[in-house]
């Protein structure tokens, strides 16, 4: 193994493993180092996303959605389902099986593409060298022409709520509760807090989300945020805004959370508490002092638009660099860097990266939202279409929410879309494709959409931008 590699990737999450596979596909001699050990102590690839992030959280969201449907919503179809029960340990085992299938899949893809998998810790040294220490503690120095850092992120911990075994947990711990806690607190109403709160709320927990900001989902179109707040409230989730957690007291099997809101100091007691206040870039023991790679003021590895660091031949991608902490953003950066190393032209379009929140209704968005355009003083037209007017949504008894498409008032070019409703993540992807091709709202409106599908909401919203929606009354344009 002492030979030189064309590419060494440090970190095997969706950024790193995708970069390694693409580099190998392009004929580059590639190794990927990852230190992750699963519950059985086995080295696995897939990083946060596959092991404790996107995939296990969605497995639990899907299981609990089915449970809730069967328990509360089958009657409208004329189905009587008595004594619906959920076996939480079976649900967790299913989640673990999906995770292990996928992580084994990555190992298989490495083999198929000829990527050398190195299980252990990687440290970047000066002169494009990597110190690799395997899980047995054996260290060697590896050389590469190019090094890609993809070490990802870890949950932020806050002093008022230090993690306490089995009681105050981070997002990983919240995927492992053996039963639904009676009273569940969540600090942070971000994507992760809302998704994990939703999982346990569906299984009967009384969920209280404490959020320091005064605005709910401040980065999301506020019309969508308002609808989301309404729907989550209906589901029994209590989201408290302007509630900053200032301390916690653990007593036996309970945790009391102190927080301050506009009325002063308050407290509330829970059986479990999830800390979901964001994630931070992970660079612990990664960089030797003389390696030439710099961090920015927030601790992210400093890179340009092509993910090039300050050190020649060293790149960084994914959660450890600026931009949204999303698996698909990490993967696209991985592909871009691998292709640029192989002298291909490649660039990530950072203006068109979709985001999805997997609550029910689902929330998804891309590009600019109305609040951002208004604040920037831009002139735009909005087209909206409610799922309540979509035949397929009615057939599925899933009519909450709407599609909102925004286009430039002068050119009609689509600037962004926000969706709240069934399959929002898949529907917004249609607008992503349209935006990548520079589509106008009229172009999208002229395309043929199958009937009856949820996609018809996208079609009608595009038509509504110019006042041409068929299945709703259009707003009069001046
Ligand atoms: P990571 O996935 O964090 O991988 C980094 C890897 O590097 C890890 O395997 C780590 O072991 C390894 N590593 C770190 N340092 C070293 C070192 N020095 N040597 C060797 N190995 C090292 N994103 C979405 O897009 N959609 C979702 O639905 C979604 N849901 C999420 C749900 C939860 C609960 C969480 C926590 C996250 C979720 N995310 C989601 C975010 C997503 O998981 C991350 O954006 C994504 O994993 C980032 O990929 P990455 O490759 O940059 O880093
Ligand atoms: P995200 O970064 O999207 O995962 O969201 C994390 C959320 O946690 C943000 O909306 C923060 O405002 C919120 N948050 C951070 N610290 C606290 C705190 N001490 N109390 C309550 N909410 C917090």
PDB file of N, CA and C in Angstrom, residues 222-266:
ATOM      1  N   UNK A 222     -42.287  32.124   4.278  1.00  0.00           N
ATOM      2  CA  UNK A 222     -43.076  32.248   5.509  1.00  0.00           C
ATOM      3  C   UNK A 222     -44.534  31.820   5.354  1.00  0.00           C
ATOM      4  N   UNK A 223     -45.039  31.811   4.110  1.00  0.00           N
ATOM      5  CA  UNK A 223     -46.393  31.265   3.903  1.00  0.00           C
ATOM      6  C   UNK A 223     -46.372  29.748   4.138  1.00  0.00           C
ATOM      7  N   UNK A 224     -45.280  29.115   3.683  1.00  0.00           N
ATOM      8  CA  UNK A 224     -45.106  27.672   3.908  1.00  0.00           C
ATOM      9  C   UNK A 224     -44.901  27.410   5.396  1.00  0.00           C
ATOM     10  N   UNK A 225     -44.074  28.248   6.036  1.00  0.00           N
ATOM     11  CA  UNK A 225     -43.794  28.063   7.471  1.00  0.00           C
ATOM     12  C   UNK A 225     -45.096  28.157   8.276  1.00  0.00           C
ATOM     13  N   UNK A 226     -45.971  29.083   7.874  1.00  0.00           N
ATOM     14  CA  UNK A 226     -47.242  29.270   8.594  1.00  0.00           C
ATOM     15  C   UNK A 226     -48.115  28.016   8.463  1.00  0.00           C
ATOM     16  N   UNK A 227     -48.161  27.479   7.243  1.00  0.00           N
ATOM     17  CA  UNK A 227     -48.954  26.262   7.011  1.00  0.00           C
ATOM     18  C   UNK A 227     -48.350  25.087   7.805  1.00  0.00           C
ATOM     19  N   UNK A 228     -47.008  25.028   7.826  1.00  0.00           N
ATOM     20  CA  UNK A 228     -46.342  23.939   8.562  1.00  0.00           C
ATOM     21  C   UNK A 228     -46.664  24.041  10.047  1.00  0.00           C
ATOM     22  N   UNK A 229     -46.613  25.248  10.588  1.00  0.00           N
ATOM     23  CA  UNK A 229     -46.895  25.440  12.017  1.00  0.00           C
ATOM     24  C   UNK A 229     -48.318  24.978  12.325  1.00  0.00           C
ATOM     25  N   UNK A 230     -49.242  25.313  11.421  1.00  0.00           N
ATOM     26  CA  UNK A 230     -50.649  24.932  11.620  1.00  0.00           C
ATOM     27  C   UNK A 230     -50.798  23.404  11.623  1.00  0.00           C
ATOM     28  N   UNK A 231     -50.153  22.760  10.647  1.00  0.00           N
ATOM     29  CA  UNK A 231     -50.289  21.299  10.528  1.00  0.00           C
ATOM     30  C   UNK A 231     -49.621  20.569  11.697  1.00  0.00           C
ATOM     31  N   UNK A 232     -48.442  21.052  12.111  1.00  0.00           N
ATOM     32  CA  UNK A 232     -47.737  20.393  13.221  1.00  0.00           C
ATOM     33  C   UNK A 232     -48.530  20.546  14.515  1.00  0.00           C
ATOM     34  N   UNK A 233     -49.153  21.714  14.676  1.00  0.00           N
ATOM     35  CA  UNK A 233     -49.976  21.949  15.871  1.00  0.00           C
ATOM     36  C   UNK A 233     -51.150  20.963  15.884  1.00  0.00           C
ATOM     37  N   UNK A 234     -51.753  20.796  14.709  1.00  0.00           N
ATOM     38  CA  UNK A 234     -52.876  19.864  14.580  1.00  0.00           C
ATOM     39  C   UNK A 234     -52.454  18.447  14.981  1.00  0.00           C
ATOM     40  N   UNK A 235     -51.182  18.120  14.683  1.00  0.00           N
ATOM     41  CA  UNK A 235     -50.673  16.781  15.004  1.00  0.00           C
ATOM     42  C   UNK A 235     -50.294  16.648  16.483  1.00  0.00           C
ATOM     43  N   UNK A 236     -50.370  17.769  17.215  1.00  0.00           N
ATOM     44  CA  UNK A 236     -50.094  17.708  18.659  1.00  0.00           C
ATOM     45  C   UNK A 236     -48.695  18.131  19.049  1.00  0.00           C
ATOM     46  N   UNK A 237     -47.907  18.620  18.094  1.00  0.00           N
ATOM     47  CA  UNK A 237     -46.558  19.095  18.451  1.00  0.00           C
ATOM     48  C   UNK A 237     -46.668  20.525  18.950  1.00  0.00           C
ATOM     49  N   UNK A 238     -46.021  20.795  20.080  1.00  0.00           N
ATOM     50  CA  UNK A 238     -46.075  22.151  20.631  1.00  0.00           C
ATOM     51  C   UNK A 238     -44.742  22.823  20.324  1.00  0.00           C
ATOM     52  N   UNK A 239     -44.763  23.831  19.453  1.00  0.00           N
ATOM     53  CA  UNK A 239     -43.521  24.527  19.123  1.00  0.00           C
ATOM     54  C   UNK A 239     -43.548  25.883  19.822  1.00  0.00           C
ATOM     55  N   UNK A 240     -42.587  26.110  20.721  1.00  0.00           N
ATOM     56  CA  UNK A 240     -42.552  27.378  21.453  1.00  0.00           C
ATOM     57  C   UNK A 240     -41.424  28.239  20.908  1.00  0.00           C
ATOM     58  N   UNK A 241     -41.797  29.400  20.359  1.00  0.00           N
ATOM     59  CA  UNK A 241     -40.798  30.304  19.785  1.00  0.00           C
ATOM     60  C   UNK A 241     -40.296  31.278  20.852  1.00  0.00           C
ATOM     61  N   UNK A 242     -39.212  31.951  20.545  1.00  0.00           N
ATOM     62  CA  UNK A 242     -38.569  32.907  21.481  1.00  0.00           C
ATOM     63  C   UNK A 242     -38.280  32.237  22.822  1.00  0.00           C
ATOM     64  N   UNK A 243     -38.056  30.935  22.810  1.00  0.00           N
ATOM     65  CA  UNK A 243     -37.796  30.182  24.046  1.00  0.00           C
ATOM     66  C   UNK A 243     -36.345  29.710  24.041  1.00  0.00           C
ATOM     67  N   UNK A 244     -35.487  30.462  24.713  1.00  0.00           N
ATOM     68  CA  UNK A 244     -34.054  30.113  24.723  1.00  0.00           C
ATOM     69  C   UNK A 244     -33.726  29.270  25.946  1.00  0.00           C
ATOM     70  N   UNK A 245     -33.180  28.101  25.701  1.00  0.00           N
ATOM     71  CA  UNK A 245     -32.822  27.205  26.800  1.00  0.00           C
ATOM     72  C   UNK A 245     -31.590  27.751  27.516  1.00  0.00           C
ATOM     73  N   UNK A 246     -31.700  27.875  28.839  1.00  0.00           N
ATOM     74  CA  UNK A 246     -30.586  28.457  29.600  1.00  0.00           C
ATOM     75  C   UNK A 246     -29.934  27.444  30.545  1.00  0.00           C
ATOM     76  N   UNK A 247     -30.622  26.330  30.794  1.00  0.00           N
ATOM     77  CA  UNK A 247     -30.021  25.334  31.673  1.00  0.00           C
ATOM     78  C   UNK A 247     -30.875  24.086  31.777  1.00  0.00           C
ATOM     79  N   UNK A 248     -30.275  23.013  32.307  1.00  0.00           N
ATOM     80  CA  UNK A 248     -31.032  21.770  32.517  1.00  0.00           C
ATOM     81  C   UNK A 248     -30.640  21.189  33.868  1.00  0.00           C
ATOM     82  N   UNK A 249     -31.590  20.525  34.515  1.00  0.00           N
ATOM     83  CA  UNK A 249     -31.285  19.830  35.775  1.00  0.00           C
ATOM     84  C   UNK A 249     -31.783  18.401  35.648  1.00  0.00           C
ATOM     85  N   UNK A 250     -30.864  17.453  35.823  1.00  0.00           N
ATOM     86  CA  UNK A 250     -31.246  16.041  35.744  1.00  0.00           C
ATOM     87  C   UNK A 250     -31.539  15.541  37.149  1.00  0.00           C
ATOM     88  N   UNK A 251     -32.730  14.948  37.313  1.00  0.00           N
ATOM     89  CA  UNK A 251     -33.075  14.353  38.627  1.00  0.00           C
ATOM     90  C   UNK A 251     -33.636  12.981  38.345  1.00  0.00           C
ATOM     91  N   UNK A 252     -32.907  11.947  38.716  1.00  0.00           N
ATOM     92  CA  UNK A 252     -33.351  10.581  38.443  1.00  0.00           C
ATOM     93  C   UNK A 252     -33.543  10.383  36.956  1.00  0.00           C
ATOM     94  N   UNK A 253     -34.781   9.999  36.568  1.00  0.00           N
ATOM     95  CA  UNK A 253     -35.026   9.718  35.150  1.00  0.00           C
ATOM     96  C   UNK A 253     -35.711  10.876  34.438  1.00  0.00           C
ATOM     97  N   UNK A 254     -35.627  12.066  35.041  1.00  0.00           N
ATOM     98  CA  UNK A 254     -36.287  13.245  34.454  1.00  0.00           C
ATOM     99  C   UNK A 254     -35.271  14.344  34.201  1.00  0.00           C
ATOM    100  N   UNK A 255     -35.604  15.195  33.258  1.00  0.00           N
ATOM    101  CA  UNK A 255     -34.761  16.361  33.052  1.00  0.00           C
ATOM    102  C   UNK A 255     -35.651  17.604  33.017  1.00  0.00           C
ATOM    103  N   UNK A 256     -35.277  18.579  33.839  1.00  0.00           N
ATOM    104  CA  UNK A 256     -36.019  19.839  33.841  1.00  0.00           C
ATOM    105  C   UNK A 256     -35.215  20.855  33.038  1.00  0.00           C
ATOM    106  N   UNK A 257     -35.900  21.473  32.101  1.00  0.00           N
ATOM    107  CA  UNK A 257     -35.238  22.428  31.213  1.00  0.00           C
ATOM    108  C   UNK A 257     -35.660  23.836  31.631  1.00  0.00           C
ATOM    109  N   UNK A 258     -34.669  24.682  31.868  1.00  0.00           N
ATOM    110  CA  UNK A 258     -34.961  26.091  32.157  1.00  0.00           C
ATOM    111  C   UNK A 258     -34.814  26.874  30.863  1.00  0.00           C
ATOM    112  N   UNK A 259     -35.777  27.743  30.624  1.00  0.00           N
ATOM    113  CA  UNK A 259     -35.694  28.570  29.418  1.00  0.00           C
ATOM    114  C   UNK A 259     -36.266  29.943  29.696  1.00  0.00           C
ATOM    115  N   UNK A 260     -35.874  30.888  28.839  1.00  0.00           N
ATOM    116  CA  UNK A 260     -36.435  32.227  29.014  1.00  0.00           C
ATOM    117  C   UNK A 260     -37.219  32.580  27.761  1.00  0.00           C
ATOM    118  N   UNK A 261     -38.388  33.185  27.968  1.00  0.00           N
ATOM    119  CA  UNK A 261     -39.137  33.705  26.817  1.00  0.00           C
ATOM    120  C   UNK A 261     -39.566  35.129  27.145  1.00  0.00           C
ATOM    121  N   UNK A 262     -40.451  35.688  26.343  1.00  0.00           N
ATOM    122  CA  UNK A 262     -40.790  37.107  26.519  1.00  0.00           C
ATOM    123  C   UNK A 262     -41.391  37.391  27.903  1.00  0.00           C
ATOM    124  N   UNK A 263     -41.889  36.344  28.552  1.00  0.00           N
ATOM    125  CA  UNK A 263     -42.512  36.562  29.869  1.00  0.00           C
ATOM    126  C   UNK A 263     -41.534  36.354  31.018  1.00  0.00           C
ATOM    127  N   UNK A 264     -40.339  35.908  30.731  1.00  0.00           N
ATOM    128  CA  UNK A 264     -39.344  35.709  31.798  1.00  0.00           C
ATOM    129  C   UNK A 264     -38.834  34.284  31.867  1.00  0.00           C
ATOM    130  N   UNK A 265     -38.335  33.893  33.046  1.00  0.00           N
ATOM    131  CA  UNK A 265     -37.737  32.555  33.233  1.00  0.00           C
ATOM    132  C   UNK A 265     -38.829  31.512  33.467  1.00  0.00           C
ATOM    133  N   UNK A 266     -38.696  30.361  32.807  1.00  0.00           N
ATOM    134  CA  UNK A 266     -39.691  29.295  32.982  1.00  0.00           C
ATOM    135  C   UNK A 266     -38.972  27.956  33.025  1.00  0.00           C
TER     136      UNK A 266
END
